[in-house]
XYZ file of C-alpha atoms in Angstrom:
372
model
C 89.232 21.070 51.675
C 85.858 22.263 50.515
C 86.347 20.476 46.792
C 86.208 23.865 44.625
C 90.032 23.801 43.256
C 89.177 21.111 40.393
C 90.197 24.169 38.381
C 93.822 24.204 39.560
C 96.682 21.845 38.006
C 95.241 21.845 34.244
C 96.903 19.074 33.575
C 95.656 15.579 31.994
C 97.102 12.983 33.761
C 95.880 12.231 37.401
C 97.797 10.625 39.739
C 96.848 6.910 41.226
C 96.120 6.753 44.345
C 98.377 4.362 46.140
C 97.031 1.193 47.602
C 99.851 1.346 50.597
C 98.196 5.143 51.435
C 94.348 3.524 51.477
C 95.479 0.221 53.769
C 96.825 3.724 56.245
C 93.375 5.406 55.815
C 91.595 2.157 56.807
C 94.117 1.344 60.208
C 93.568 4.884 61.643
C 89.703 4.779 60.716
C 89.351 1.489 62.235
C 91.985 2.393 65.184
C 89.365 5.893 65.482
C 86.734 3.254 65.764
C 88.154 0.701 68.397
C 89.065 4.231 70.851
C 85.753 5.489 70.302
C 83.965 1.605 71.139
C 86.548 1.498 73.907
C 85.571 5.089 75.517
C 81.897 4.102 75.096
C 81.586 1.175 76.601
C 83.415 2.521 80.095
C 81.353 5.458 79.461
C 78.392 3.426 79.311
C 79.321 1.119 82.428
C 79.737 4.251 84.343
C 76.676 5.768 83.505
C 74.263 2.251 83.387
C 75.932 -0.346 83.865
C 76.034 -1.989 87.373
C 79.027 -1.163 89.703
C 82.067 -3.711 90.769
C 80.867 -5.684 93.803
C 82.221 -8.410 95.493
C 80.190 -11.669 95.868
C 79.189 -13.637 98.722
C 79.794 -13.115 102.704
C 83.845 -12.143 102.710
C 86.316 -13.733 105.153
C 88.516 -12.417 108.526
C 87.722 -9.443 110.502
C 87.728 -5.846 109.979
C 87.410 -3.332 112.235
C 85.307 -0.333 111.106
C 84.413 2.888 112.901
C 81.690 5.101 111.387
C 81.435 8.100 112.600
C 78.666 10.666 113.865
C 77.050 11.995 110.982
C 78.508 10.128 108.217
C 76.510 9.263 105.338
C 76.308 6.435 102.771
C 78.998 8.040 100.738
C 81.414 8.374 103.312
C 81.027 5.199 104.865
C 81.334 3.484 101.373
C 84.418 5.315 100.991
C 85.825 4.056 104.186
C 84.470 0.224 103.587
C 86.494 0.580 100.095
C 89.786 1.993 101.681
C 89.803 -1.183 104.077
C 88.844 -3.709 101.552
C 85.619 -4.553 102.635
C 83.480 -3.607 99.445
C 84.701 -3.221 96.267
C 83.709 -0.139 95.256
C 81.276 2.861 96.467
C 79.032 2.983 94.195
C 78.148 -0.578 95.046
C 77.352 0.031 98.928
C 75.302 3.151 98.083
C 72.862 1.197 95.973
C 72.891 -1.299 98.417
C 72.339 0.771 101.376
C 69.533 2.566 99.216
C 68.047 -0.982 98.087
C 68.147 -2.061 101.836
C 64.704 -0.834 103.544
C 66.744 -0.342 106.748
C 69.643 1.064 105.137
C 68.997 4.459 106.642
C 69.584 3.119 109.950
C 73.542 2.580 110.194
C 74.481 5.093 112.842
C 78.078 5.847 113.772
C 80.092 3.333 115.898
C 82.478 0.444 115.473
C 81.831 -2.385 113.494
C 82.690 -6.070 113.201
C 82.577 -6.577 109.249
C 84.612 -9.264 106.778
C 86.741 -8.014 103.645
C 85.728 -8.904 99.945
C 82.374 -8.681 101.122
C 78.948 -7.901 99.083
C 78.085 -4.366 99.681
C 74.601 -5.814 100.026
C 75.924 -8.257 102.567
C 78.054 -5.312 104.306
C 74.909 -3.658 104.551
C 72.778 -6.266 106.588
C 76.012 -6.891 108.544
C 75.973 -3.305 109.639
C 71.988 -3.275 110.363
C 72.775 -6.647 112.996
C 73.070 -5.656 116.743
C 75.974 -8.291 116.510
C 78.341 -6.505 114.619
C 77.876 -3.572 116.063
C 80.865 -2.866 119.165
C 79.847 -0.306 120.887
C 80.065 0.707 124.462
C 77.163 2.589 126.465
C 77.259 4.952 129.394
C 74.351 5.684 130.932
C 73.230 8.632 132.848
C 74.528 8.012 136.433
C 77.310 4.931 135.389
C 80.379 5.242 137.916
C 83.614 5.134 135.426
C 84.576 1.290 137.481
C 81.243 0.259 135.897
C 82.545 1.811 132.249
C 85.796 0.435 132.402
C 84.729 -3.046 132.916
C 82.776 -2.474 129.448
C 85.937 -1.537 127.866
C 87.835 -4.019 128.817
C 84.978 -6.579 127.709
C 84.562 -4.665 124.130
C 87.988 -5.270 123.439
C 89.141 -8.442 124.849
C 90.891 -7.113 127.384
C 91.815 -8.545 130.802
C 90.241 -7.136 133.845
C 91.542 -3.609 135.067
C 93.297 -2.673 132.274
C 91.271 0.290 131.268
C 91.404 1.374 134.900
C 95.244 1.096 134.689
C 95.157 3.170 131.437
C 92.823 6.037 133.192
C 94.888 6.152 136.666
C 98.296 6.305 134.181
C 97.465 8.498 131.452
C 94.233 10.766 132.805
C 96.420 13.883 132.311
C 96.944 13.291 128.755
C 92.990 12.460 127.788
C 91.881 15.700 127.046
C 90.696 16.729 130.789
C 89.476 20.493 130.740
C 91.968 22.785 132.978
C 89.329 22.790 136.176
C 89.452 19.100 136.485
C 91.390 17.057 138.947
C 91.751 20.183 141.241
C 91.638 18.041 144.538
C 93.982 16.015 145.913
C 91.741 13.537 147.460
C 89.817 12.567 144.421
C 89.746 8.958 143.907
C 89.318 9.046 140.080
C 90.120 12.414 137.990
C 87.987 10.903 135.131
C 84.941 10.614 137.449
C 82.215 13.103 135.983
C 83.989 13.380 132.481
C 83.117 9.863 130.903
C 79.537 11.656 128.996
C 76.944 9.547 128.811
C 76.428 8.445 125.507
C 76.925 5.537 122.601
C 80.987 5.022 121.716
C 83.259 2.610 119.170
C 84.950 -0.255 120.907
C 85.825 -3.033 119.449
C 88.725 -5.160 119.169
C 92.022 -3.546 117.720
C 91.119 -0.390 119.445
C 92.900 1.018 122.440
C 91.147 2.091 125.716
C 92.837 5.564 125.670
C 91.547 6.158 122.301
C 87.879 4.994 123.733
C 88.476 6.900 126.746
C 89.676 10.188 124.829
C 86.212 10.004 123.090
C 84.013 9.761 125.840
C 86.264 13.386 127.910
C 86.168 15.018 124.515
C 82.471 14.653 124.637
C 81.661 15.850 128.539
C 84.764 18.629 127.245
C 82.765 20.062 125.113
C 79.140 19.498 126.264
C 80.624 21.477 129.515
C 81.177 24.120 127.591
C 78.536 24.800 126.002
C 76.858 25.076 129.228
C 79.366 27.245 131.036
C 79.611 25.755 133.793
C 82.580 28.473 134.772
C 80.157 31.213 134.428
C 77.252 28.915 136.354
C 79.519 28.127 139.243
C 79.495 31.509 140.388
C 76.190 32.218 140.254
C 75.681 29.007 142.216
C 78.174 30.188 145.139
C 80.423 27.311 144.049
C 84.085 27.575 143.971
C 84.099 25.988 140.297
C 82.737 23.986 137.711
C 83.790 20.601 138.725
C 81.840 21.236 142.144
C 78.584 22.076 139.454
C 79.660 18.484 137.924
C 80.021 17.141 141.512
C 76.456 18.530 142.044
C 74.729 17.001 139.326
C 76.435 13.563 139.747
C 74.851 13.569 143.611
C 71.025 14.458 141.873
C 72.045 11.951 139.347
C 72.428 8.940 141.833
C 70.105 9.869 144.436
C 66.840 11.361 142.031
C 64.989 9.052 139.963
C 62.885 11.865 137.958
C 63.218 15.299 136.233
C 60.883 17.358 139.716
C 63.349 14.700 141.795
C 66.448 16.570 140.317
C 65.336 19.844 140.728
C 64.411 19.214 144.328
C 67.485 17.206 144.990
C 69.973 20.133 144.038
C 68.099 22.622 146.035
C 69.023 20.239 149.020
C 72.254 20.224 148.217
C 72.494 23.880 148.005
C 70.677 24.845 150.674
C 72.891 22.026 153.243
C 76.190 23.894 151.841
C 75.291 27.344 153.323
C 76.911 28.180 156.188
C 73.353 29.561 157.852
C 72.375 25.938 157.718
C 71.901 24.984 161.543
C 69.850 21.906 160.569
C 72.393 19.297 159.606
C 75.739 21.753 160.272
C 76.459 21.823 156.419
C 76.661 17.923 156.299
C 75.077 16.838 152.973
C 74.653 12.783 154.844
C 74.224 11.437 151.349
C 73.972 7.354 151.228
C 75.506 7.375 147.481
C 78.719 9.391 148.695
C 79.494 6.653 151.258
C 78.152 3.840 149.099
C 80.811 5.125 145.868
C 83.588 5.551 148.471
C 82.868 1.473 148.705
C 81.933 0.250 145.559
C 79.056 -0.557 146.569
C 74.994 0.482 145.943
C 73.359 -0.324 149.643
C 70.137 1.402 151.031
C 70.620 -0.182 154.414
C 73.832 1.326 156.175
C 74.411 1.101 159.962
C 75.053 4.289 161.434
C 77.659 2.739 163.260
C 79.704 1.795 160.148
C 79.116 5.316 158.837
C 79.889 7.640 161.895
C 82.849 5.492 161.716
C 84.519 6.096 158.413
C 86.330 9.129 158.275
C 86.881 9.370 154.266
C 86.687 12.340 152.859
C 83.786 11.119 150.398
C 81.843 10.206 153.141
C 79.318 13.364 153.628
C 77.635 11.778 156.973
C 81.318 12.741 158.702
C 82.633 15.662 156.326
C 81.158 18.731 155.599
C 80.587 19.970 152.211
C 80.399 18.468 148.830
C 82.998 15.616 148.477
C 85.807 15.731 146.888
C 84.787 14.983 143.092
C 81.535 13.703 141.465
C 80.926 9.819 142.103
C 79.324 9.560 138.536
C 78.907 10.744 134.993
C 75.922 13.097 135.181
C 73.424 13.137 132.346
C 71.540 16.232 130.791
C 68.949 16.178 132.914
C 71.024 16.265 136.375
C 72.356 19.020 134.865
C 69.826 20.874 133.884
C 68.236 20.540 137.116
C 71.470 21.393 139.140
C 71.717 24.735 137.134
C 68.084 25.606 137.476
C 67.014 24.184 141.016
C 63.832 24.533 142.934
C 63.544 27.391 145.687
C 61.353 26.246 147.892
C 63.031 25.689 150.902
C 63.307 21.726 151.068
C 66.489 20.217 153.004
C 65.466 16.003 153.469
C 64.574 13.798 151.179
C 63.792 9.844 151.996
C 63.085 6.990 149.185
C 60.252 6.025 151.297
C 59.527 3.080 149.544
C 62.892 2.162 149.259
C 63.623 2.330 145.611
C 62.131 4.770 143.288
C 59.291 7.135 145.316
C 61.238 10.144 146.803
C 59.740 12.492 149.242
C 60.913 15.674 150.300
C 60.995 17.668 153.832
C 61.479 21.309 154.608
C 61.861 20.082 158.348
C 63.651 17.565 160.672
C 59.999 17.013 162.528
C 58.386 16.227 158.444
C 61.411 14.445 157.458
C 61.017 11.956 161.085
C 57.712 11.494 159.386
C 59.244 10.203 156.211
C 61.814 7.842 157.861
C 58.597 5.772 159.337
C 57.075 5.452 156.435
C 60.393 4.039 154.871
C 60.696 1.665 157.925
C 57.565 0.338 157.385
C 57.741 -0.011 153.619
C 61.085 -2.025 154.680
C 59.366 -3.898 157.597
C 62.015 -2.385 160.205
């Protein structure tokens, strides 16, 4: 191969070299050359040349839930797999191109298939693709239901059927539901927080989300371990807790305050108010309602076991989803002996007693912010 056998083969005549065996030389030179432009060029597109992108706006609906955490890889993936962008590549330069790109957070989404990834991005950045449901810190579950239902065209009360059906199969930790009387086993376990809903979705999926969440942020916090130390008889009495401080606080001292009330109406040395917690929000959950003025008539009346002006002790279940801070506070209350508290202006300025003679003192001032 390396030209030194010219030696070899003395003889004179040389043999012609066949036109038939150059035309072969030439088709797989030029074949070599065709694979080698072919190989380049995708080589080249992959490396510099733009990626495939749909144009223009798409058409239909597609449902698309992002979720927590994922980044611009991941969701392009997932945007590809339903046929909403074309390829990944194209939504993570268009995400990156986008000033706001950054700013997709996990949810659902409303998007359109054989869209521009540039379009998918904007589309993902606008409030009104975005289906999401929120509960807040204190939100009774009929209040989060209804947003269900609305999220995903639903008729009235369906959620509330799914909950009341199917609560033992949403992912409920073992302590819950451990009362008879409670009116809703999901009360207390809906976390507050930012969830997918949108349409195609089912409620038990939604719901499954939201007892997943409290699941595991209970957890963390041992509430077992906490209800003990508390003198409670277990952690869905600490949730109870912290959804009474939740609807009848309005700020992080309020809390505090709040659950040493609580605490210190439960014991059985409590000669004040006979263990009676004679909490508004109890009686105003039992129903459905959110009223500051009550008779005392119409309470003394009702005998429900959520009422707290006729039963002693804690009721039943919580009559809200607490937030952190509830919690917080109803793990770590104040000690400083306080027992009453009045909104004395009759919507967001609490003050706090340590006796019935202070806390008389507190019901004028509410009378007169109220002109009774």
């Amino acid at each position: 191969a390396r030209g030194d056998r010219k030696g070899r083969g003395g003889g004179k005549g040389k043999k012609r070299r066949s036109g038939c065996a150059c035309l072969v030389v030439v088709a797989v030179f030029g074949g070599g050359l065709a694979g080698v432009g072919y190989f380049g060029y995708h080589y080249y597109q992959n490396r510099f040349g733009s990626a495939p992108d749909y144009a223009g706006d798409g058409s239909g609906q597609v449902t698309v839930e992002i979720g927590k955490g994922a980044g611009g890889y991941e969701i392009g993936q997932k945007l590809k797999a339903l046929g909403v962008v074309k390829s990944v590549d194209a939504f993570v330069s268009a995400q990156q191109e986008n000033p706001q790109g950054k700013r997709i957070q996990a949810g659902a989404y409303l998007l359109r298939k054989g869209m521009s990834a540039a379009s998918a991005v904007e589309l993902m950045l606008d409030p009104k693709s975005q289906n999401n449901v929120v509960v807040a810190p204190g939100n009774r579950n009929a209040t989060v239901y209804a947003s269900i239902d609305k999220q995903l065209g639903l008729s009235k009360g369906t959620t509330s059927g799914v909950a009341k059906k199917d609560y033992k199969s949403l992912g409920l930790p073992s302590w819950a539901n451990s009362n008879k009387d409670i009116k809703d086993p999901l009360e207390g376990f809906l976390w507050p927080a930012t969830y997918p809903a949108a349409k195609g979705m089912k409620p038990e999926s939604v719901l499954k989300g939201m007892v997943k969440q409290a699941s595991s942020n209970y957890a963390a916090m041992g509430l077992a371990e906490k209800a003990k130390s508390l003198k409670l008889a277990d952690p869905l009495q600490v949730v109870t807790v912290a959804s009474l401080v939740e609807a009848e606080g309005k700020t992080h001292d309020d809390y505090r305050k709040m659950a040493e009330v609580v605490y210190n109406r439960l014991k059985s040395t409590n000669t004040e108010t006979n263990q009676l917690l004679q909490f508004d929000s109890t009686f105003n959950y039992l129903k459905g309602q959110s009223n500051i003025h009550i008779s005392e008539s119409e309470i003394n009346s009702n005998k429900d076991p959520y009422n707290t002006y006729t039963q002693r002790g804690l009721p039943p279940g919580p009559i809200g989803n607490p937030g952190v801070d509830a919690l917080k506070a109803t793990l770590n209350p104040t000690s400083d002996g306080w027992m009453y508290f009045v909104a004395t202006d009759g919507h967001s300025k609490t003050e706090f007693a340590k006796t019935n003679a202070d806390f008389e003192k507190l019901k004028e001032k509410f009378n007169d912010s109220s002109g009774n």
